[in-house]
């Protein structure tokens, strides 16, 4: 493997130092710090990582004149020695990306890391391993090794997303469960790639992949401790026999598919009496959506949709005779409805 020439070993009082105790010398174009694991059989990667957990350091005061000459030792660190590795890895990765001042250079580095991520075998690219909520398709596989640490593998059909995955895997692969669970999306903000401004889908990618890694970790811990697995991904499975909810949120959704008829009747009475139209975002709680959907059968001026459609629906309701519009969502949605109604000539 090629450990680039822009590295120098920090002196250490111990006989060995962590892999990420390596520091880069000043360089206007720093080399990537991830390693290329392509071609290493998956069932051999565990032993491969063990051999890289420690780097032999020379005694203090006797650093070699050539900063690139060092040897790898096959020492396996104890849990107490490895407990600080994920924060160190993240800190090293942050320093690398922050040294790239141009956004395009950071994206190029991300694409380079994507090329270093070993592809997942077809057997792991399954629906059960999909990371939900990402714009691109992302797959994540996880296992617990004999030492109780979590091993991660990821892949995507998007090179940018694959780069995100490579960064997260480089930080969390081989970490203890508690270390995986401690990392937050906000901790990744300093990478300054894919997080600021309007690139919302990229923000979601960092967040969704990290959350999936943490969910898989909880499941593996529960399995090891023979406890009930964590909350399943909320979903409604619709078959010819009926609807089967998975997870408490989905159970609430299913329960409110047939809401309290008295509540629905009372809501319809008030809406008709006051001539109120209702536009609601589909992120509203399931009990609210259930009642609104049932009430819509008797009062058509109710619409549940994405925020982009809510204002248009409000205009149609006013044209149909509604005197008031109730907006169920966040502040900007009601402000948008107000602005569009004003523009359409319904300032009252």
Coordinates of C-alpha atoms in Angstrom, one line a residue:
X1 CA 0.0 0.0 0.0
X2 CA 1.1 3.5 -0.7
X3 CA 1.2 5.8 2.4
X4 CA 1.9 9.1 0.6
X5 CA 5.0 11.1 1.1
X6 CA 3.2 14.0 2.8
X7 CA 3.1 12.2 6.2
X8 CA 5.3 12.3 9.2
X9 CA 5.2 10.2 12.4
X10 CA 4.6 11.9 15.7
X11 CA 7.0 10.8 18.4
X12 CA 5.4 8.5 21.0
X13 CA 6.6 7.4 24.4
X14 CA 5.0 4.0 23.9
X15 CA 6.2 1.2 21.7
X16 CA 3.4 1.7 19.2
X17 CA 1.1 4.5 18.2
X18 CA -2.3 4.6 16.6
X19 CA -2.7 4.6 12.9
X20 CA -4.3 8.0 13.1
X21 CA -1.5 9.4 15.2
X22 CA 0.1 10.1 11.8
X23 CA 0.1 13.8 10.9
X24 CA 0.5 15.4 7.5
X25 CA 3.1 18.0 6.9
X26 CA 2.1 21.2 5.3
X27 CA 1.1 20.6 1.7
X28 CA -1.1 22.7 -0.6
X29 CA -2.5 19.5 -2.2
X30 CA -2.9 16.9 0.5
X31 CA -3.0 13.3 -0.4
X32 CA -6.1 11.3 0.6
X33 CA -5.8 9.5 3.9
X34 CA -8.1 6.7 3.3
X35 CA -6.6 3.4 2.2
X36 CA -7.5 1.3 -0.8
X37 CA -9.1 -2.0 0.4
X38 CA -10.2 -2.9 -3.1
X39 CA -9.6 -6.6 -3.9
X40 CA -9.4 -7.8 -0.3
X41 CA -11.8 -10.7 0.2
X42 CA -14.6 -9.7 2.6
X43 CA -14.1 -12.7 4.8
X44 CA -10.4 -11.7 5.2
X45 CA -10.9 -8.0 5.9
X46 CA -11.3 -8.5 9.6
X47 CA -7.8 -9.9 10.0
X48 CA -6.4 -7.3 7.6
X49 CA -7.6 -4.4 9.7
X50 CA -6.1 -6.0 12.8
X51 CA -2.7 -5.9 11.3
X52 CA -3.0 -2.1 10.7
X53 CA -4.2 -1.1 14.1
X54 CA -0.7 -0.2 15.3
X55 CA 2.3 1.5 13.7
X56 CA 5.7 0.9 15.2
X57 CA 7.2 4.3 16.3
X58 CA 10.9 4.9 16.9
X59 CA 12.1 6.0 20.3
X60 CA 11.6 9.8 21.1
X61 CA 14.4 11.8 19.6
X62 CA 15.3 9.3 17.0
X63 CA 12.9 10.0 14.2
X64 CA 14.2 8.8 10.8
X65 CA 15.4 11.4 8.3
X66 CA 13.0 10.0 5.8
X67 CA 9.5 10.8 7.2
X68 CA 7.9 8.1 5.0
X69 CA 9.9 5.1 6.3
X70 CA 7.9 3.3 9.0
X71 CA 6.7 -0.2 9.5
X72 CA 3.4 -1.7 10.4
X73 CA 3.2 -3.9 13.5
X74 CA 0.7 -6.7 13.9
X75 CA -0.3 -5.7 17.4
X76 CA -4.0 -5.7 18.2
X77 CA -5.0 -2.8 20.4
X78 CA -7.1 -3.4 23.5
X79 CA -10.6 -1.9 23.8
X80 CA -9.3 0.9 26.0
X81 CA -6.7 1.7 23.4
X82 CA -9.2 1.9 20.5
X83 CA -11.9 3.8 22.3
X84 CA -10.6 7.1 20.9
X85 CA -10.1 6.0 17.3
X86 CA -13.4 7.2 15.7
X87 CA -13.0 10.8 17.0
X88 CA -9.4 10.8 15.8
X89 CA -10.4 9.4 12.4
X90 CA -13.1 12.0 12.1
X91 CA -10.7 14.8 13.1
X92 CA -8.2 13.7 10.5
X93 CA -10.8 13.5 7.8
X94 CA -12.1 17.0 8.8
X95 CA -8.6 18.4 8.6
X96 CA -8.1 17.0 5.2
X97 CA -11.4 18.4 3.7
X98 CA -10.9 21.8 5.4
X99 CA -7.5 22.0 3.7
X100 CA -9.2 22.0 0.4
X101 CA -10.5 25.6 0.0
X102 CA -12.4 25.2 -3.3
X103 CA -15.8 23.4 -3.1
X104 CA -15.0 21.6 -6.4
X105 CA -11.8 20.2 -4.9
X106 CA -13.7 18.8 -2.0
X107 CA -16.2 17.1 -4.3
X108 CA -13.3 15.7 -6.3
X109 CA -11.8 14.3 -3.1
X110 CA -15.2 12.8 -2.3
X111 CA -15.3 11.1 -5.7
X112 CA -11.8 9.8 -5.2
X113 CA -12.9 8.2 -1.9
X114 CA -15.9 6.7 -3.8
X115 CA -13.4 4.9 -6.1
X116 CA -11.7 3.4 -3.0
X117 CA -14.9 1.8 -1.6
X118 CA -15.1 -1.9 -2.4
X119 CA -18.3 -2.8 -4.2
X120 CA -20.9 -4.8 -2.3
X121 CA -21.6 -8.2 -3.6
X122 CA -25.0 -8.8 -5.2
X123 CA -26.1 -10.8 -2.2
X124 CA -25.9 -7.7 0.0
X125 CA -27.6 -5.3 -2.5
X126 CA -31.1 -6.3 -1.2
X127 CA -34.1 -4.3 -0.2
X128 CA -33.5 -5.2 3.4
X129 CA -30.1 -3.4 3.2
X130 CA -31.5 -0.3 1.5
X131 CA -31.0 3.0 3.2
X132 CA -34.3 4.8 3.0
X133 CA -34.7 8.5 2.4
X134 CA -31.7 9.1 0.1
X135 CA -32.1 10.5 -3.4
X136 CA -29.8 7.8 -4.7
X137 CA -30.0 4.1 -4.0
X138 CA -27.8 3.2 -1.0
X139 CA -27.1 -0.2 0.5
X140 CA -25.6 -0.8 3.9
X141 CA -24.5 -4.1 5.5
X142 CA -23.2 -4.5 9.0
X143 CA -21.9 -7.3 11.2
X144 CA -20.5 -7.6 14.7
X145 CA -17.0 -9.2 14.8
X146 CA -15.8 -11.6 17.5
X147 CA -14.4 -8.7 19.6
X148 CA -17.9 -7.0 19.7
X149 CA -17.0 -4.2 17.3
X150 CA -19.2 -3.3 14.3
X151 CA -18.0 -3.8 10.7
X152 CA -19.7 -1.8 8.0
X153 CA -19.9 -2.2 4.2
X154 CA -21.8 0.2 1.9
X155 CA -22.4 1.0 -1.7
X156 CA -24.5 3.3 -3.9
X157 CA -25.4 3.8 -7.5
X158 CA -24.3 7.5 -7.1
X159 CA -20.6 8.3 -7.0
X160 CA -21.2 11.3 -4.7
X161 CA -23.2 9.2 -2.3
X162 CA -20.6 6.5 -2.5
X163 CA -18.1 9.0 -1.4
X164 CA -20.2 9.9 1.6
X165 CA -20.5 6.2 2.5
X166 CA -16.7 5.8 2.2
X167 CA -16.1 8.6 4.6
X168 CA -18.6 7.3 7.2
X169 CA -17.3 3.7 6.8
X170 CA -13.7 4.9 7.3
X171 CA -14.6 6.6 10.6
X172 CA -16.9 4.0 12.1
X173 CA -15.8 0.6 10.7
X174 CA -14.4 -1.5 13.5
X175 CA -15.7 0.9 16.2
X176 CA -17.5 -0.2 19.3
X177 CA -21.3 0.1 19.4
X178 CA -21.2 3.0 21.9
X179 CA -18.8 4.9 19.6
X180 CA -21.1 4.4 16.6
X181 CA -24.1 5.6 18.5
X182 CA -22.3 8.7 19.8
X183 CA -21.6 10.2 16.4
X184 CA -24.1 12.9 15.3
X185 CA -24.9 14.5 11.9
X186 CA -23.7 17.8 13.3
X187 CA -20.3 16.3 13.9
X188 CA -19.9 16.0 10.1
X189 CA -20.7 19.7 9.4
X190 CA -17.0 20.6 9.7
X191 CA -16.2 18.4 6.6
X192 CA -17.8 21.3 4.7
X193 CA -18.9 19.1 1.8
X194 CA -22.6 18.5 0.9
X195 CA -23.9 20.1 4.1
X196 CA -24.2 23.9 3.6
X197 CA -26.8 25.8 1.6
X198 CA -29.3 24.3 -0.7
X199 CA -27.9 20.9 -1.2
X200 CA -30.6 19.4 1.0
X201 CA -30.5 16.0 -0.6
X202 CA -26.8 15.7 0.4
X203 CA -27.6 16.7 4.0
X204 CA -30.1 13.9 4.0
X205 CA -27.6 11.4 2.7
X206 CA -25.1 12.1 5.5
X207 CA -27.9 11.9 8.0
X208 CA -29.8 8.8 6.6
X209 CA -26.7 6.7 6.2
X210 CA -25.5 7.5 9.7
X211 CA -28.9 6.8 11.2
X212 CA -29.0 3.5 9.3
X213 CA -25.6 2.6 10.7
X214 CA -26.8 3.3 14.2
X215 CA -30.0 1.3 13.7
X216 CA -28.1 -1.7 12.4
X217 CA -25.7 -1.4 15.4
X218 CA -28.6 -1.4 17.9
X219 CA -30.0 -4.5 16.2
X220 CA -26.7 -6.3 16.4
X221 CA -26.3 -5.5 20.0
X222 CA -29.9 -6.6 20.7
X223 CA -29.2 -9.9 18.9
X224 CA -26.0 -10.5 20.8
X225 CA -27.8 -9.8 24.1
X226 CA -30.8 -11.9 23.0
X227 CA -33.1 -8.9 23.5
X228 CA -36.1 -7.7 21.5
X229 CA -34.7 -5.9 18.4
X230 CA -35.1 -2.2 18.1
X231 CA -38.1 -0.5 16.5
X232 CA -38.6 -1.6 12.9
X233 CA -38.7 0.8 10.0
X234 CA -42.3 2.2 10.0
X235 CA -44.2 0.7 7.1
X236 CA -47.7 -0.4 6.1
X237 CA -47.7 -3.7 4.3
X238 CA -50.8 -3.9 2.1
X239 CA -51.9 -7.4 0.9
X240 CA -55.0 -9.0 -0.3
X241 CA -55.8 -10.0 3.3
X242 CA -55.5 -6.5 4.6
X243 CA -53.0 -4.1 6.1
X244 CA -50.2 -5.2 8.4
X245 CA -48.5 -2.3 10.2
X246 CA -44.8 -2.5 11.3
X247 CA -43.6 -0.2 14.1
X248 CA -45.5 2.0 16.5
X249 CA -45.8 4.9 14.0
X250 CA -47.3 2.6 11.4
X251 CA -49.6 1.1 13.9
X252 CA -50.9 4.7 14.6
X253 CA -51.4 5.2 10.9
X254 CA -53.3 2.0 10.6
X255 CA -55.4 2.8 13.6
X256 CA -56.5 6.1 12.2
X257 CA -57.5 4.8 8.9
X258 CA -60.8 4.4 10.6
X259 CA -60.9 7.3 13.1
X260 CA -63.6 8.1 15.6
X261 CA -66.8 8.9 13.7
X262 CA -68.0 11.4 16.3
X263 CA -64.7 13.5 16.0
X264 CA -65.0 13.4 12.2
X265 CA -68.7 14.5 12.4
X266 CA -67.9 17.4 14.7
X267 CA -65.0 18.6 12.6
X268 CA -67.2 18.6 9.4
X269 CA -69.9 20.5 11.2
X270 CA -67.5 23.3 12.2
X271 CA -65.8 23.5 8.8
X272 CA -69.2 23.8 7.0
X273 CA -70.6 26.3 9.5
X274 CA -67.5 28.6 9.3
X275 CA -66.8 27.9 5.6
X276 CA -63.2 26.8 6.4
X277 CA -60.9 25.2 3.9
X278 CA -58.0 23.1 5.3
X279 CA -54.6 22.5 3.6
X280 CA -52.3 20.2 5.5
X281 CA -48.8 18.9 4.9
X282 CA -48.5 15.1 4.7
X283 CA -45.9 15.1 7.5
X284 CA -48.7 15.8 10.0
X285 CA -49.4 13.2 12.7
X286 CA -51.3 10.1 11.4
X287 CA -54.2 10.8 13.7
X288 CA -54.7 14.2 12.2
X289 CA -54.4 12.9 8.6
X290 CA -56.8 10.1 9.4
X291 CA -59.5 12.4 10.6
X292 CA -59.0 14.9 7.8
X293 CA -59.2 12.1 5.2
X294 CA -62.4 10.8 6.7
X295 CA -63.9 14.4 6.9
X296 CA -63.0 15.0 3.3
X297 CA -65.7 12.6 2.2
X298 CA -68.3 15.1 3.6
X299 CA -66.4 18.4 3.1
X300 CA -64.3 18.4 -0.1
X301 CA -62.4 21.5 0.9
X302 CA -59.6 19.6 2.7
X303 CA -56.3 18.8 1.0
X304 CA -53.2 17.0 2.2
X305 CA -50.1 17.4 0.1
X306 CA -46.6 18.6 -0.3
X307 CA -45.9 22.2 0.6
X308 CA -45.6 23.2 -3.1
X309 CA -49.3 22.3 -3.8
X310 CA -50.8 23.6 -0.6
X311 CA -51.1 27.3 -1.7
X312 CA -52.7 26.3 -5.1
X313 CA -55.2 24.2 -3.3
X314 CA -56.0 27.1 -1.0
X315 CA -56.8 29.4 -3.9
X316 CA -59.2 26.8 -5.4
X317 CA -60.9 26.5 -2.0
X318 CA -61.4 30.3 -1.8
X319 CA -62.8 30.3 -5.4
X320 CA -65.2 27.6 -4.3
X321 CA -66.6 29.8 -1.5
X322 CA -64.4 29.2 1.5
X323 CA -64.0 32.3 3.7
X324 CA -61.1 31.0 5.8
X325 CA -58.1 28.8 5.2
X326 CA -56.5 26.8 7.9
X327 CA -52.9 25.7 7.3
X328 CA -51.5 22.7 9.1
X329 CA -47.7 22.7 8.8
X330 CA -44.8 24.9 9.7
X331 CA -44.6 28.7 9.5
X332 CA -43.2 29.1 6.0
X333 CA -46.1 27.1 4.6
X334 CA -48.7 29.5 6.0
X335 CA -46.7 32.4 4.9
X336 CA -46.6 31.0 1.4
X337 CA -50.3 30.4 1.3
X338 CA -50.9 34.0 2.5
X339 CA -48.6 35.4 -0.3
X340 CA -50.2 33.3 -3.0
X341 CA -53.7 34.3 -1.9
X342 CA -52.7 37.9 -1.9
X343 CA -51.3 37.5 -5.4
X344 CA -54.5 35.9 -6.6
X345 CA -56.5 38.8 -5.4
X346 CA -57.9 37.3 -2.2
X347 CA -56.3 39.6 0.3
X348 CA -59.3 39.4 2.7

